[in-house]
Amino acid sequence: KNYEILIRFVHFPLHPETPKEGKLLEELFRCGPEDVEAKNTHMKNLMTAEGLQYNTRRYTYNSRLAQEIAKWAEIKMNSGIIHNKFFEAYFVYGRNIGDIEVIIDIIKTIGLCEEEARTVIAERSYKNAIDSDWAKSNNLGVSGVPTYVSNGQILTGAQPYHFLKELMDQIGAEKKPR
């Protein structure tokens, strides 16, 4: 909101091998529950510092279909609001964003047509677009999410605002008039 920049989401294959029902974080990270608890505490502290909600997670879910429907919703609404809703569903409420009914619930909260969304999912209408995003992420060397890329500069991971501000200053982004 402080800079004249265009934000584009480019999707990333975050654990694409995750089964539909999800995977325990202990299994994903090959660690014990105390390590998962430490990761959750660290993430909660980062999110709280930025005024964002976060709850303890036990599972990771396959986000492929969510990414495909998000691409559709971005185009349909000319907005990235869908991403906030998926982040909230996953990180705050622990919902399985790979489950079609969860996806449809989220679609309905932003006012998009359920039947059209079901068709997009069934036909995998945005599969190629997400394949393209995944290839672009790979070519850029993206290794985690979020990753911020601008003018060859890359910043990976959940970052405090001042690091994002530094990135904007480094690339010469224009500030919005106040």
Tab-separated table of C-alpha atoms in Angstrom:
chain	number	residue	atom	x	y	z
A	1	LYS	CA	0.000	0.000	0.000
A	2	ASN	CA	3.001	2.314	0.337
A	3	TYR	CA	4.592	1.732	-3.093
A	4	GLU	CA	3.532	2.001	-6.731
A	5	ILE	CA	4.076	-1.679	-7.504
A	6	LEU	CA	2.193	-4.411	-9.288
A	7	ILE	CA	1.899	-7.583	-7.242
A	8	ARG	CA	1.499	-10.822	-9.142
A	9	PHE	CA	1.142	-14.189	-7.517
A	10	VAL	CA	3.206	-16.894	-9.160
A	11	HIS	CA	2.311	-20.265	-7.740
A	12	PHE	CA	4.905	-22.673	-6.398
A	13	PRO	CA	4.830	-26.480	-6.017
A	14	LEU	CA	4.875	-26.602	-2.225
A	15	HIS	CA	5.064	-30.305	-1.344
A	16	PRO	CA	3.146	-31.501	-4.421
A	17	GLU	CA	3.572	-35.111	-3.280
A	18	THR	CA	1.263	-34.480	-0.315
A	19	PRO	CA	-1.757	-36.791	-0.480
A	20	LYS	CA	-5.287	-35.405	-0.684
A	21	GLU	CA	-5.971	-36.095	2.998
A	22	GLY	CA	-2.830	-34.232	4.042
A	23	LYS	CA	0.305	-35.225	5.880
A	24	LEU	CA	1.371	-34.771	9.493
A	25	LEU	CA	4.047	-32.114	9.875
A	26	GLU	CA	6.192	-34.589	11.847
A	27	GLU	CA	6.189	-36.804	8.772
A	28	LEU	CA	6.798	-33.930	6.367
A	29	PHE	CA	9.728	-32.502	8.326
A	30	ARG	CA	10.900	-35.900	9.625
A	31	CYS	CA	11.025	-34.648	13.178
A	32	GLY	CA	9.332	-35.033	16.526
A	33	PRO	CA	6.325	-33.158	17.911
A	34	GLU	CA	8.585	-30.825	19.921
A	35	ASP	CA	10.232	-29.635	16.691
A	36	VAL	CA	6.838	-29.016	15.097
A	37	GLU	CA	5.795	-27.113	18.212
A	38	ALA	CA	8.938	-24.957	17.941
A	39	LYS	CA	8.216	-24.262	14.254
A	40	ASN	CA	4.622	-23.309	15.098
A	41	THR	CA	5.779	-21.027	17.915
A	42	HIS	CA	8.307	-19.321	15.640
A	43	MET	CA	5.718	-18.787	12.904
A	44	LYS	CA	3.111	-17.542	15.382
A	45	ASN	CA	5.622	-15.002	16.733
A	46	LEU	CA	6.410	-13.760	13.216
A	47	MET	CA	2.720	-13.479	12.343
A	48	THR	CA	1.784	-11.787	15.627
A	49	ALA	CA	4.550	-9.227	15.117
A	50	GLU	CA	2.936	-8.328	11.804
A	51	GLY	CA	-0.606	-8.249	13.197
A	52	LEU	CA	-1.628	-11.467	11.446
A	53	GLN	CA	-3.513	-14.428	12.849
A	54	TYR	CA	-1.916	-17.850	13.056
A	55	ASN	CA	-2.878	-21.070	14.809
A	56	THR	CA	-0.937	-24.197	15.596
A	57	ARG	CA	-0.850	-26.533	12.617
A	58	ARG	CA	-0.480	-30.298	12.663
A	59	TYR	CA	-0.921	-31.036	8.944
A	60	THR	CA	0.148	-29.829	5.559
A	61	TYR	CA	-2.219	-30.190	2.624
A	62	ASN	CA	-1.860	-30.423	-1.133
A	63	SER	CA	-2.564	-26.957	-2.519
A	64	ARG	CA	-2.585	-27.787	-6.242
A	65	LEU	CA	-6.363	-27.458	-6.791
A	66	ALA	CA	-6.461	-24.365	-4.578
A	67	GLN	CA	-3.795	-22.818	-6.795
A	68	GLU	CA	-5.757	-23.630	-9.938
A	69	ILE	CA	-8.985	-22.157	-8.588
A	70	ALA	CA	-7.073	-19.149	-7.211
A	71	LYS	CA	-5.736	-18.388	-10.690
A	72	TRP	CA	-9.315	-18.468	-12.000
A	73	ALA	CA	-10.567	-16.263	-9.144
A	74	GLU	CA	-7.738	-13.725	-9.638
A	75	ILE	CA	-8.692	-13.312	-13.281
A	76	LYS	CA	-12.430	-13.360	-12.618
A	77	MET	CA	-12.251	-10.699	-9.886
A	78	ASN	CA	-9.121	-8.813	-10.969
A	79	SER	CA	-8.049	-9.235	-7.353
A	80	GLY	CA	-5.867	-11.429	-5.181
A	81	ILE	CA	-8.383	-11.583	-2.320
A	82	ILE	CA	-8.718	-15.337	-2.813
A	83	HIS	CA	-5.154	-15.810	-1.550
A	84	ASN	CA	-5.980	-14.143	1.753
A	85	LYS	CA	-8.939	-16.472	2.130
A	86	PHE	CA	-6.849	-19.582	1.420
A	87	PHE	CA	-4.109	-18.408	3.809
A	88	GLU	CA	-6.713	-17.776	6.496
A	89	ALA	CA	-8.398	-21.152	5.950
A	90	TYR	CA	-5.074	-22.970	6.176
A	91	PHE	CA	-3.031	-21.004	8.698
A	92	VAL	CA	-5.798	-19.795	11.017
A	93	TYR	CA	-8.443	-22.518	10.805
A	94	GLY	CA	-6.329	-25.525	9.777
A	95	ARG	CA	-8.642	-26.428	6.912
A	96	ASN	CA	-7.625	-28.800	4.130
A	97	ILE	CA	-7.319	-26.427	1.170
A	98	GLY	CA	-6.904	-29.411	-1.139
A	99	ASP	CA	-10.438	-30.579	-0.395
A	100	ILE	CA	-12.913	-29.530	-3.084
A	101	GLU	CA	-15.678	-28.700	-0.600
A	102	VAL	CA	-13.323	-26.451	1.392
A	103	ILE	CA	-12.323	-24.734	-1.849
A	104	ILE	CA	-15.993	-24.225	-2.741
A	105	ASP	CA	-16.727	-22.800	0.735
A	106	ILE	CA	-13.940	-20.275	0.200
A	107	ILE	CA	-15.151	-19.419	-3.310
A	108	LYS	CA	-18.611	-18.680	-1.911
A	109	THR	CA	-17.175	-16.291	0.729
A	110	ILE	CA	-15.808	-14.058	-2.021
A	111	GLY	CA	-19.017	-14.143	-4.039
A	112	LEU	CA	-17.985	-16.278	-6.999
A	113	CYS	CA	-20.288	-18.800	-8.615
A	114	GLU	CA	-20.120	-22.268	-7.063
A	115	GLU	CA	-21.200	-24.064	-10.248
A	116	GLU	CA	-18.616	-22.252	-12.353
A	117	ALA	CA	-15.924	-23.032	-9.778
A	118	ARG	CA	-16.888	-26.714	-9.789
A	119	THR	CA	-16.584	-26.746	-13.585
A	120	VAL	CA	-13.150	-25.098	-13.425
A	121	ILE	CA	-12.033	-27.762	-10.939
A	122	ALA	CA	-13.575	-30.694	-12.819
A	123	GLU	CA	-12.130	-29.607	-16.167
A	124	ARG	CA	-8.815	-28.509	-14.610
A	125	SER	CA	-9.198	-25.341	-16.703
A	126	TYR	CA	-6.189	-23.643	-15.090
A	127	LYS	CA	-3.862	-26.658	-14.945
A	128	ASN	CA	-1.629	-25.309	-17.714
A	129	ALA	CA	-1.471	-21.868	-16.109
A	130	ILE	CA	-0.290	-23.384	-12.822
A	131	ASP	CA	2.165	-25.664	-14.648
A	132	SER	CA	3.563	-22.496	-16.214
A	133	ASP	CA	3.782	-20.782	-12.810
A	134	TRP	CA	5.584	-23.787	-11.353
A	135	ALA	CA	8.093	-23.724	-14.223
A	136	LYS	CA	8.645	-19.988	-13.717
A	137	SER	CA	9.163	-20.502	-9.975
A	138	ASN	CA	11.688	-23.221	-10.731
A	139	ASN	CA	13.535	-21.034	-13.264
A	140	LEU	CA	13.737	-18.196	-10.725
A	141	GLY	CA	15.197	-20.563	-8.140
A	142	VAL	CA	12.274	-20.229	-5.738
A	143	SER	CA	12.770	-22.678	-2.874
A	144	GLY	CA	10.034	-21.671	-0.427
A	145	VAL	CA	7.031	-19.499	0.147
A	146	PRO	CA	6.530	-16.697	0.223
A	147	THR	CA	9.283	-15.517	-2.088
A	148	TYR	CA	9.369	-11.917	-3.244
A	149	VAL	CA	11.077	-11.310	-6.586
A	150	SER	CA	11.660	-7.949	-8.205
A	151	ASN	CA	14.277	-6.761	-10.684
A	152	GLY	CA	16.467	-9.774	-9.988
A	153	GLN	CA	16.298	-9.318	-6.207
A	154	ILE	CA	14.896	-12.227	-4.211
A	155	LEU	CA	13.670	-12.310	-0.626
A	156	THR	CA	12.445	-15.672	0.694
A	157	GLY	CA	10.263	-16.520	3.665
A	158	ALA	CA	7.883	-14.701	5.965
A	159	GLN	CA	9.607	-11.364	6.457
A	160	PRO	CA	9.039	-8.354	8.682
A	161	TYR	CA	7.882	-5.210	6.932
A	162	HIS	CA	11.259	-3.456	7.187
A	163	PHE	CA	12.893	-6.155	5.011
A	164	LEU	CA	10.184	-5.744	2.377
A	165	LYS	CA	10.684	-1.965	2.559
A	166	GLU	CA	14.429	-2.463	2.042
A	167	LEU	CA	13.683	-4.571	-1.046
A	168	MET	CA	11.413	-1.851	-2.448
A	169	ASP	CA	14.081	0.784	-1.788
A	170	GLN	CA	16.820	-1.372	-3.386
A	171	ILE	CA	14.864	-1.810	-6.590
A	172	GLY	CA	13.887	1.856	-6.702
A	173	ALA	CA	10.143	1.372	-6.316
A	174	GLU	CA	8.239	4.648	-6.291
A	175	LYS	CA	6.471	5.522	-3.068
A	176	LYS	CA	2.796	6.422	-3.254
A	177	PRO	CA	1.932	9.981	-2.365
A	178	ARG	CA	0.460	10.259	1.107
